[in-house]
CSV table of C-alpha atoms in Angstrom, one decimal:
chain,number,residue,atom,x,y,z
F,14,UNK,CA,-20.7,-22.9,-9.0
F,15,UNK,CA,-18.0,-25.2,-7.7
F,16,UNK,CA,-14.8,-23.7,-5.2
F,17,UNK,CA,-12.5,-25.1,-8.2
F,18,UNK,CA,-13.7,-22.8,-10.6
F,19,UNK,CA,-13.0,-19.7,-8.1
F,20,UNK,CA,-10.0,-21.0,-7.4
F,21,UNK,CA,-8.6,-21.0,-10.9
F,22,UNK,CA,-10.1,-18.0,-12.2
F,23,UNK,CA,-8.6,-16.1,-9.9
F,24,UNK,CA,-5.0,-18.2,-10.6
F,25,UNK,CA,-5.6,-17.2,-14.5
F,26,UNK,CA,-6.5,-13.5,-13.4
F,27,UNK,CA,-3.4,-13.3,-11.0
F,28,UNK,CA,-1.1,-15.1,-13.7
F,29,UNK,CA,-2.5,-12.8,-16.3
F,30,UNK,CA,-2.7,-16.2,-19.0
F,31,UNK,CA,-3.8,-19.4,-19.2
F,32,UNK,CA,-0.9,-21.4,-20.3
F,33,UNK,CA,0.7,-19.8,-16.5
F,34,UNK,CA,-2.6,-20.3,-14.8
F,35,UNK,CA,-2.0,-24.4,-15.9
F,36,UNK,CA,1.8,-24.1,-14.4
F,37,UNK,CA,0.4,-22.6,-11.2
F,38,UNK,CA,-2.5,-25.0,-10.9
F,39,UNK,CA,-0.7,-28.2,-12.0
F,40,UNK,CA,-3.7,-28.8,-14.8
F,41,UNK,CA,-3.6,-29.2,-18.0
F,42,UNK,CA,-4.7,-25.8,-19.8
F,43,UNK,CA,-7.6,-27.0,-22.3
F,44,UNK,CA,-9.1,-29.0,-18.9
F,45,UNK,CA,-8.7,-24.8,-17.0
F,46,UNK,CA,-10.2,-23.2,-20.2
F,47,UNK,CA,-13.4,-25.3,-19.9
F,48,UNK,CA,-13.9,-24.7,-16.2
F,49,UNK,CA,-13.3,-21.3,-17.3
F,50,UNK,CA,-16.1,-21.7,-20.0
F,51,UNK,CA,-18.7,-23.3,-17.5
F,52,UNK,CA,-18.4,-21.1,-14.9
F,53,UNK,CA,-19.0,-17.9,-17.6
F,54,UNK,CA,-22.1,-20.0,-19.1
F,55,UNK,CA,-23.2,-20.9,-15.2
F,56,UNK,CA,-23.2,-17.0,-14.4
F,57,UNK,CA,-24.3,-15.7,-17.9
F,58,UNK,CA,-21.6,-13.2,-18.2
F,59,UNK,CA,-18.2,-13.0,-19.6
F,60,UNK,CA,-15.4,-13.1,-16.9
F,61,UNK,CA,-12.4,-12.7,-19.0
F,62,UNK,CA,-11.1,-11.0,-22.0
F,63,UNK,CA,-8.4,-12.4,-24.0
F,64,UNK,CA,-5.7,-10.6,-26.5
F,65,UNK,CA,-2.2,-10.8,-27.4
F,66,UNK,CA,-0.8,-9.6,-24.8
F,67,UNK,CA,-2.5,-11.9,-22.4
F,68,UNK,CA,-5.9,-12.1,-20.1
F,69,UNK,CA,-7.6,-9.6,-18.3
F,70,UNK,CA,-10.8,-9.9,-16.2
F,71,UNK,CA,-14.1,-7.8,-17.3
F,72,UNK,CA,-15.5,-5.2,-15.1
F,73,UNK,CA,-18.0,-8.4,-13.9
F,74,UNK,CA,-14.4,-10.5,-13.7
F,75,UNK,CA,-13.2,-7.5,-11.6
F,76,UNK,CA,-16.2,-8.0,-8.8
F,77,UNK,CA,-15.5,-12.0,-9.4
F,78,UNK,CA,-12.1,-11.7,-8.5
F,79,UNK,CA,-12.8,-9.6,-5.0
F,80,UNK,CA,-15.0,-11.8,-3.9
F,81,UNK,CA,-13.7,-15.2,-4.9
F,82,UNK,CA,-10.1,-13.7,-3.6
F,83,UNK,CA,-11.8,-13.1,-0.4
F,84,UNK,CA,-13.8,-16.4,-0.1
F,85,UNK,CA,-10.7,-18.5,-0.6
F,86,UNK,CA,-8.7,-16.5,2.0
F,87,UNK,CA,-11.5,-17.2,4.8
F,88,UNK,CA,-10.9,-20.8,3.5
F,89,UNK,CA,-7.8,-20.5,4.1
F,90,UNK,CA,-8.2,-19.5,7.6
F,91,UNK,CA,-10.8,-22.4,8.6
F,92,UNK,CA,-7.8,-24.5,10.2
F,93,UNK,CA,-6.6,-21.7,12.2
F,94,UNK,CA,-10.2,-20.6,13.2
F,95,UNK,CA,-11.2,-23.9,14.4
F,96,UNK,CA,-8.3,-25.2,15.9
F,97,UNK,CA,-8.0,-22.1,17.5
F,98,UNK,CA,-4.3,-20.6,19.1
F,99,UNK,CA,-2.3,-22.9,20.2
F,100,UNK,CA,1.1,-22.4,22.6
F,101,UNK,CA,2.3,-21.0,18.8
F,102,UNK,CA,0.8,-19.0,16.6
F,103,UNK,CA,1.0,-20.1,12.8
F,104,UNK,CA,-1.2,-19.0,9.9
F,105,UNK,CA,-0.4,-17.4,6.6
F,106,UNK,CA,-0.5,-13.4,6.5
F,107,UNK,CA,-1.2,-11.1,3.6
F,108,UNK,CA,0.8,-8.2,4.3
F,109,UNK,CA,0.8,-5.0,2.4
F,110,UNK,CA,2.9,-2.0,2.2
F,111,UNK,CA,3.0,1.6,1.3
F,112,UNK,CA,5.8,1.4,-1.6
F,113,UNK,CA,7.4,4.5,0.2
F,114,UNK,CA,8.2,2.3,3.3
F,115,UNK,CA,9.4,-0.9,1.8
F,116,UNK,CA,13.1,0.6,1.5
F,117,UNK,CA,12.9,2.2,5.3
F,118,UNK,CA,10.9,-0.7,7.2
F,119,UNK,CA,10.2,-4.0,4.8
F,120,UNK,CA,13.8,-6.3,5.3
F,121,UNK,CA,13.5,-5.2,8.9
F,122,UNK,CA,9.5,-6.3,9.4
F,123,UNK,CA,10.2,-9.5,7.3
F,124,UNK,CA,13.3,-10.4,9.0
F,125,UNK,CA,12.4,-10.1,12.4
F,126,UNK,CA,8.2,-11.2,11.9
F,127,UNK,CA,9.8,-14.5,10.3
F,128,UNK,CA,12.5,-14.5,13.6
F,129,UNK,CA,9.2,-13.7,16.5
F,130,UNK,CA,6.3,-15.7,14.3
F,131,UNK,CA,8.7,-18.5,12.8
F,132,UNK,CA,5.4,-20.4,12.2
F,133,UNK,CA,3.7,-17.5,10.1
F,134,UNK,CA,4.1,-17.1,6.9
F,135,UNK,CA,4.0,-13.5,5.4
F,136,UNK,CA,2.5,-13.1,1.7
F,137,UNK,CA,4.1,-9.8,0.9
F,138,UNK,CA,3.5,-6.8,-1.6
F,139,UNK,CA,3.7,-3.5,-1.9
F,140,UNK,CA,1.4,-0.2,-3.6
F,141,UNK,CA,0.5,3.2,-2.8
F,142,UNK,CA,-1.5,3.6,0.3
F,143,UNK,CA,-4.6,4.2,-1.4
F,144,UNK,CA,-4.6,1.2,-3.4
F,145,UNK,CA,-3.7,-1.0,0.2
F,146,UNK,CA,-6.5,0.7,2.1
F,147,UNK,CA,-9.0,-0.7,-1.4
F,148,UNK,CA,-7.8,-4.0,-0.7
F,149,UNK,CA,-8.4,-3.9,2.7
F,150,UNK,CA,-11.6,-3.3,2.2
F,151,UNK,CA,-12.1,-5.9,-0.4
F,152,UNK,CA,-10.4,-8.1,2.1
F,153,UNK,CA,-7.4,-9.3,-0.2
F,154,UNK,CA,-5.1,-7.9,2.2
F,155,UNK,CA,-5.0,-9.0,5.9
F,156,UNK,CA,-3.1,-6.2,7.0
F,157,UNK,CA,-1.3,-3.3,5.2
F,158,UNK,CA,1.2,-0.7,6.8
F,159,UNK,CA,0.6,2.9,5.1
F,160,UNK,CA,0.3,6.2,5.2
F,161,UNK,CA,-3.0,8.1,6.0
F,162,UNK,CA,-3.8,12.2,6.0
F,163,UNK,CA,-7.3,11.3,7.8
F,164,UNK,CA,-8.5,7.7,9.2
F,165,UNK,CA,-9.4,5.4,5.8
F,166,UNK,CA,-12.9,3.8,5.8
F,167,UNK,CA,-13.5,0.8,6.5
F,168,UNK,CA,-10.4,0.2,8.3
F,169,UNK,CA,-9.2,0.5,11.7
F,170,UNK,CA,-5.8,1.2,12.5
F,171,UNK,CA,-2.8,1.3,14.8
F,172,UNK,CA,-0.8,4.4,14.7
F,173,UNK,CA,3.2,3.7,14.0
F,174,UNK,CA,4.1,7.3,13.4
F,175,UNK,CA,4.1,10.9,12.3
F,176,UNK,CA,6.2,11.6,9.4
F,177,UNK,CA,6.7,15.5,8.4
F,178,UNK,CA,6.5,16.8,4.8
F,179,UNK,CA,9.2,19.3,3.7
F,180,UNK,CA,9.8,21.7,0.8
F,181,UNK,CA,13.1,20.3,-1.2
F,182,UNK,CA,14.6,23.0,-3.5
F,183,UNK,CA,17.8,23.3,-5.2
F,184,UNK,CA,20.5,24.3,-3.1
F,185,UNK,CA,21.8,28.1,-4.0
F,186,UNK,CA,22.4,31.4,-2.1
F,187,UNK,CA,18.6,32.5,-2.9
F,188,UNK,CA,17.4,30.1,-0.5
F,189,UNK,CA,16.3,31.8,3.0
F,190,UNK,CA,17.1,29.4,6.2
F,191,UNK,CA,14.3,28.5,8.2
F,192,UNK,CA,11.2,27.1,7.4
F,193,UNK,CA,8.0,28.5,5.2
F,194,UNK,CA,4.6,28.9,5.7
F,195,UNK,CA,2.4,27.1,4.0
F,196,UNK,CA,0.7,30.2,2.0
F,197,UNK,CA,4.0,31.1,0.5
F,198,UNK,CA,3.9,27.9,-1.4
F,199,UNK,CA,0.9,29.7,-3.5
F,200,UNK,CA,4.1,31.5,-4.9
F,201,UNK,CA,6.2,29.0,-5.5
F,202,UNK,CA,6.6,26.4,-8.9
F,203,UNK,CA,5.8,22.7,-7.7
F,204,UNK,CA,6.5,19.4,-8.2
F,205,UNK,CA,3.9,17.3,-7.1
F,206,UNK,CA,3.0,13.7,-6.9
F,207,UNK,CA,0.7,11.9,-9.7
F,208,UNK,CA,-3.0,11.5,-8.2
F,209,UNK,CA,-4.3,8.9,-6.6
F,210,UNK,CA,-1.3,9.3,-4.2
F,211,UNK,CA,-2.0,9.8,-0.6
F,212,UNK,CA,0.3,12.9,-0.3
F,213,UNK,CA,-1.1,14.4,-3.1
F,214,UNK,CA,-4.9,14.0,-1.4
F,215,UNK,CA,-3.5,15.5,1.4
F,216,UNK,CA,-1.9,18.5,0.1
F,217,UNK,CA,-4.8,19.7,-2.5
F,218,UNK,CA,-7.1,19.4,0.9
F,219,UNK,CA,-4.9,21.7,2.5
F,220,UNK,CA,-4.7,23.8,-0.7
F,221,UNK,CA,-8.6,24.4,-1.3
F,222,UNK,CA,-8.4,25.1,3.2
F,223,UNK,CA,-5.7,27.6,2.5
F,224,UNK,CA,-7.7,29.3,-0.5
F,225,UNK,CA,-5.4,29.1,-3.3
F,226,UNK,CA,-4.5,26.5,-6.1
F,227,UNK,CA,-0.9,25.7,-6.5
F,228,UNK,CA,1.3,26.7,-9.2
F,229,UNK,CA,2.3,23.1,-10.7
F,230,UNK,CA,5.1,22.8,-12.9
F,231,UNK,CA,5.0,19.2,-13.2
F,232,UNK,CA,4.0,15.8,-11.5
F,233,UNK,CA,5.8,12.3,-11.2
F,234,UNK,CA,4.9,9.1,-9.3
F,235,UNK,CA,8.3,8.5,-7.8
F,236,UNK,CA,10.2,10.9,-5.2
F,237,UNK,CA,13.3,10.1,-7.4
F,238,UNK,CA,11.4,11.8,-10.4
F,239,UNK,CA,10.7,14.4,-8.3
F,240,UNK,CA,14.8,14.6,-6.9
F,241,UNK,CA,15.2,14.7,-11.1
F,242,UNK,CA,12.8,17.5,-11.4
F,243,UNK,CA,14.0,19.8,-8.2
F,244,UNK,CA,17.3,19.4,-9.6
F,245,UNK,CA,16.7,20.1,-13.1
F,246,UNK,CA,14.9,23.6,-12.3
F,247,UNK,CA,11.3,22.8,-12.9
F,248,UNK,CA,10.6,23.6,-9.4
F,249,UNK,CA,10.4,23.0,-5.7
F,250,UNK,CA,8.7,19.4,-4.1
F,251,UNK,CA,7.1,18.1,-1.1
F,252,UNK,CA,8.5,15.0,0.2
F,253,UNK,CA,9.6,13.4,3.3
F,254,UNK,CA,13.0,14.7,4.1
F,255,UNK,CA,14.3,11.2,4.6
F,256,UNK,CA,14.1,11.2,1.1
F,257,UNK,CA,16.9,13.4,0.4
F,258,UNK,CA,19.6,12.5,3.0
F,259,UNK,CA,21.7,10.2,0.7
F,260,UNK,CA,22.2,13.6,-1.6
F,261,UNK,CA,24.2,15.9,1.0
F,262,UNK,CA,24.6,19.6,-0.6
F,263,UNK,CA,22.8,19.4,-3.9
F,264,UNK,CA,18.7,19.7,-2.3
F,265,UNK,CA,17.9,21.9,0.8
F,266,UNK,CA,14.9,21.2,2.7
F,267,UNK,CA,12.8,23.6,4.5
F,268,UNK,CA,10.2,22.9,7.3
F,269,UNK,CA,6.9,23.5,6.4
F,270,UNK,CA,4.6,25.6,9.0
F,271,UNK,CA,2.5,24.4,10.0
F,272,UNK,CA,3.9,20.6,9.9
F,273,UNK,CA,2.3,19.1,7.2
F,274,UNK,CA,2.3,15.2,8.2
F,275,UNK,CA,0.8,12.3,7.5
F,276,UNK,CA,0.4,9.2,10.0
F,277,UNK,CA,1.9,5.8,9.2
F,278,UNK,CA,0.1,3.1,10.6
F,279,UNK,CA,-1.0,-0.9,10.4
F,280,UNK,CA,-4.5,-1.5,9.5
F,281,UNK,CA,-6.8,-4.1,9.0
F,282,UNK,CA,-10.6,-4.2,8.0
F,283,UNK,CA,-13.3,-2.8,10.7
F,284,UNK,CA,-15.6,-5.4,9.4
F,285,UNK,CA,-14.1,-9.1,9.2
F,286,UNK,CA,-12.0,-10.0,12.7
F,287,UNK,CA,-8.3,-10.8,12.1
F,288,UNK,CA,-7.6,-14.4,13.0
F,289,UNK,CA,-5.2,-15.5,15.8
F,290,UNK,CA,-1.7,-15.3,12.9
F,291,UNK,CA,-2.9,-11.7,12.2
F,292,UNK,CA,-3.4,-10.8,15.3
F,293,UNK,CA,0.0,-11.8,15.9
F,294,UNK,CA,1.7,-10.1,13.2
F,295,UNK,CA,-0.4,-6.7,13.4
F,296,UNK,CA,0.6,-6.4,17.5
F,297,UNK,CA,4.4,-7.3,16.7
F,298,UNK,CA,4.8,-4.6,13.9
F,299,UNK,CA,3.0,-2.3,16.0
F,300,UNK,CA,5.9,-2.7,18.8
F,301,UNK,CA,9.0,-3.3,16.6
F,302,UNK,CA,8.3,-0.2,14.2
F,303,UNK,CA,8.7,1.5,17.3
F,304,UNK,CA,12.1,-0.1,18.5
F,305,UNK,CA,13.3,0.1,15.5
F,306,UNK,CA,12.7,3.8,14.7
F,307,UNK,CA,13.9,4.8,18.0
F,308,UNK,CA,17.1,2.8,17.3
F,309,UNK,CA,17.2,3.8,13.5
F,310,UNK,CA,16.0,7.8,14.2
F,311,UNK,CA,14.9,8.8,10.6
F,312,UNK,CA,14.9,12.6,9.8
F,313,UNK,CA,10.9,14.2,10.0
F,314,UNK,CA,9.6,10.5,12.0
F,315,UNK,CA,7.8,11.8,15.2
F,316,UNK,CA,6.1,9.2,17.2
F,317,UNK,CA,2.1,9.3,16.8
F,318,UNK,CA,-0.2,10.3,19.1
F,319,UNK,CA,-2.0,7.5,20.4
């Protein structure tokens, strides 16, 4: 098995076909396909399934693709390892984030990691926090700010801060000020997120706790479905409350008792060191999230506990 082959299945798995794979690789796509071909025939197995919409690794191209993504990354690294940290810090950085923070904290983080670290380079992207605390683990990601309810294994993490869950309901005169416990919600039609989503995990927890399944009128993957929903009449969501600030009058929030939060933090895998570049990104998020939220307040962001 040579590193070439690695390297461009998991080009043609990340380009989704070969004739991009060939762009992205600079070779010429019937000289890909065969090292394609002879790494399949070296391992016995088929890697990659083709149709008309494109190409899509097998479950065996699946576990291919973790661990050749990780191998090259490590590769990657080797200068940085060996020639060790210098007077500046430079390295590439795979950085993921929690889609729900990219609006709130990923221009800032960019713009001033690329300011502090002009030397690093951060590979971006974003998914739900469950999907970034996977690819920590599989070690595609170097580092990945998210959300947690409890500490993700396999990871260890910096705390950023506490952001508080709210009820959002339609605005009208049968709305009571003041907050609501949680075991009125048993009473209550909900909107709640799609599962896998790491609020939803942490609000059936507190569900089967409380001893009582919610009433669930519908669920949705975005917080804007869920605006669309509350505001429709299907029923009531839980959401951050930053969420609804930009729509004044038509949502009221109440505070849910106890808080119901979950911790936004940086983390990075408890079993493979960060190198000196992530390092140096991880320890300046961890400071500038906090600088910035404290000159940025954002409605329901506490700091975390340490």
């Amino acid at each position: 098995m040579k590193l070439r082959q690695l390297r461009y299945f998991v080009t043609i798995v990340d380009a989704g076909s070969f004739s991009r794979a060939a762009q992205v690789a600079h070779v010429a796509q019937p000289a890909l396909s065969q090292q394609i071909a002879d790494l399949e025939e070296q391992l016995g197995i088929t890697l990659l399934q083709r149709s008309a919409r494109g190409v899509s690794a097998t479950a065996a191209g699946e576990r291919l693709y973790v661990e050749a993504s990780a191998i090259l990354r490590r590769i990657e690294r080797l200068p940085e390892v060996v020639l060790g940290q210098g007077e500046e810090v430079e390295g590439s950085v795979y950085l993921g984030m929690a889609s729900s923070l990219v609006s709130l904290l990923g221009g800032p983080i960019m713009g001033a990691c690329r300011t502090a670290l002009p030397k690093v380079r951060l590979k971006f992207s974003s998914a739900g926090s469950l999907q970034l605390a996977a690819r920590i683990r599989e070690q595609t990601l170097d580092l990945a700010v998210l959300f947690e309810g409890e500490p993700f294994a396999g990871c260890v993490r910096v705390p950023l801060f506490e952001r508080r869950l709210f009820l959002v309901r339609r605005a009208s005169g049968s709305v009571r000020p003041g907050s609501i416990t949680f075991q009125e919600l048993a009473g209550l039609p909900l909107v709640l997120p799609n599962p896998p989503n790491i609020t939803r995990v942490v609000l059936d927890r507190l569900f089967v706790q409380a001893g009582f399944e919610p009433h669930i009128t519908a669920e949705t993957d975005l917080s804007t479905g869920m605006l669309a929903a509350v505001q429709a009449g299907v029923g009531d969501g839980i959401l951050p409350l930053g969420g609804t600030d930009e729509l004044p009058g038509i949502f009221f929030a109440q505070a849910i008792e106890p808080a119901v939060s979950l911790t936004a933090g940086i983390v990075s895998s408890a079993e493979t060191p960060l190198a000196a570049a992530g390092e140096a990104v991880r320890d300046f998020i961890a400071g500038f999230v906090k600088k910035y939220l404290a000159d940025h307040p954002v409605s329901g962001v506490e700091s975390a506990a340490e």
